[in-house]
Amino acid sequence: MRRPARFGSALHLIALPLAFPMLLPTAARAQDADEPQPRAEGAGPTDRVGPATLSTNYEAAFFETFAPRNALDMVLRVPGFALKSGNAEVRGFSQAAGNVVINGKRPSSKADNLVAVLERIPASRVIRIEVGPGAQFGSDYSGEVQVANVILSATDGVSGNAKVALERTFAGRVAASGDASATLVQGRHSLGLSGSYQNGPYDEVGHDRRVDAATGALIFERDKSVAIAEPKYAAALTYAYTGDVMDAAHFNLKRSAAGFDYREDRRQDGIGGPQQDVFLSDYRTDEFEIGADATLKLLGGSIGIVVLHTRRDRRYDDLFSFDVAGPVLDGFSQFLDDERRETIGRTTYSRKLGTSIDLELGVEAARNTLKSKVELTDLATQERIDLPVDDATVSENRVEAFATAGYPLTSRLRAETGLRYEYSRLTVTGDAQAERQLGFLKPSFTLFWDTGSPLSFQLSVERTVAQLQFEDFISFAELKDDQINGGNADLQPQRAWEIKLTAETPLLGDGLARVTVEYDRISLVQDRVPVPGGFDAPGNLGTGQLWALDATLELPLAKLGLPGARISAQSSIILTSVRDPYTFAPRRFSGVPIASTNIGFRQDNKASAWGFDLSATGPATSFRLDELDTTLGQASSWSAFYQLRPDRQSTLTFSVANLFDASSRRRRVFFDPDRSSPFPVEIETRTTRSHITPRISYRRSF
């Protein structure tokens, strides 16, 4: 394939965002689409429930100054809490949990992530939010430092939320979005309906430049413009029942459809003279989910049952045409058609032994399949180009059994021990033939220490096994980047021993500081490796290491003379090392940035709020067959908002993203024939700007 242009430039983290949060901060936190990351004053949190649980309660009054409209607003304002919304792409149920439960129970839907679930719950239904270590909420959360438990009222009636928003790109296109949800509660029954629509146009412009690495001579440079449309539709129905013997039951049904229309026009000048190229993408994705769960009070404890089925169908069309003004059609087209299915069954049994030991036993079984076909065609000859694995079916039958027990060691020490055993049988048919059976024993141990002073600690040691992504078995071409992602039927899951130590202390009332140090010893590191046919693909390297330092600082400023004001800061540093298969020298893991940081300020009163957010991300490099592809991100991205609250049910928010017009940058360094060569042959930089993006939204609850 002919190489089109490549994009990038060097990026260094600015000193201020890293230096300030690293005094005392942790992981990145989810952010409302309308606002940067804020917090507010209110009734302070209650004391910890006790050394056995290490929980903190935030009553509804704590959030009043924020004027929240839904449960998501409230969860995002919990001091120091970093929302993890869960990942529907992960196979199985336990690993897609996120870190929020509702009335002590995990939502049984995978397709509905936590952001969508929480947005549908009006703030008026939230009694309080309890925050504590994940282990006390069940085995799915044993590795989480914090889990939020949203406690809802059961008052009869109808409640809901509605939201509309408009966003304007610098090119003048307007993106409209809206969603609405309503919940009817009647005695032991509740019924919820929701729908959403988004049509997200996105525009950007950029400049690419490639030079000879040895001489600096220009090979080409070009200007480009990108126009994207992302229409998305979703509708969901939920039903819940609470009773006596049947403690709770839920039914979920969701259907969604998404599109991705992409056009990139390039105007290039170089050694071959002026040239115009066009890249087009037309992607369509349909998803469906149906699931149910029930919790029964039996055998002195609770028995939980979950059944779930999901389906995803994708149709991707790509077209890259070189020199569209030329006399001959030249370039490549690619078509992808895949179907993914997942069926899950899960049973758990939990009870309290005596007055202080919590026990949970469970088993989960899943059947997963991916049928995928990719057709890559040369437009000039109309001949199909064979890729290593472009027509294959991947299937897996997996069973996991688990047991956890939590118990006090002293009045201020609590331990959580767990043991999981996972067995799977995985097969690949089609262009590649593979079959293997895998079994893993995964112990875990967590220790919680309430020192009696404001300071508390959590130490965890856990054996983990990463999940294979079925898509990594299939080859696929990134046409606009001239990259081939080869499929690898021999990919193995990486295994690791993970050790985490967290220290936390409150500050100035409802503020806090938290620091987490992590060390991972990883075998069979999943990264990019050479495969037959002259390509590289996801595969396994040797043993690697990861060191991470995460820190969070939440600082209320009322005592410093700024009522309703708050600063939040977070930062992380991640150091990784593994031996490179081409140079045999130590290097970082592909795609892992060395550092990131975020600083936010917000000031609330009952009638309005305003704030800003500053974020920075370090470079992340993908170590490919013949290139170093480094995404440099945005050196410093600012956003700001101003919010009006006409009444207790409504908010009107004005916000601006990319306030100072920061650019995204990427650098690609090429080697011949591969990276075992000591000197690069070409260097390409790409700079892209989406410019300032204003947004206005209106939300109302009832």
CSV table of C-alpha atoms in Angstrom, one decimal, residues 34 93 127 152 174 181 211 222 228 232 245 324 382 474 532 564 594 657 694:
chain,number,residue,atom,x,y,z
A,34,ASP,CA,-21.8,20.6,30.1
A,93,PHE,CA,-20.6,-9.5,33.9
A,127,ILE,CA,-31.8,10.2,50.1
A,152,LEU,CA,-33.2,6.0,46.7
A,174,VAL,CA,-24.8,22.9,14.9
A,181,SER,CA,-36.6,9.8,31.1
A,211,VAL,CA,10.7,15.1,6.0
A,222,ARG,CA,-0.5,19.3,3.2
A,228,ILE,CA,-17.7,14.3,11.2
A,232,LYS,CA,-27.0,8.2,17.9
A,245,VAL,CA,-38.9,-13.1,50.1
A,324,VAL,CA,-8.9,12.5,-7.0
A,382,GLN,CA,-10.2,-3.9,-8.3
A,474,ILE,CA,-9.0,-10.1,13.2
A,532,PRO,CA,3.8,-13.7,9.6
A,564,GLY,CA,-19.2,27.8,47.8
A,594,ILE,CA,3.6,8.7,31.3
A,657,ALA,CA,-14.6,23.8,25.3
A,694,PRO,CA,-19.5,26.8,22.6
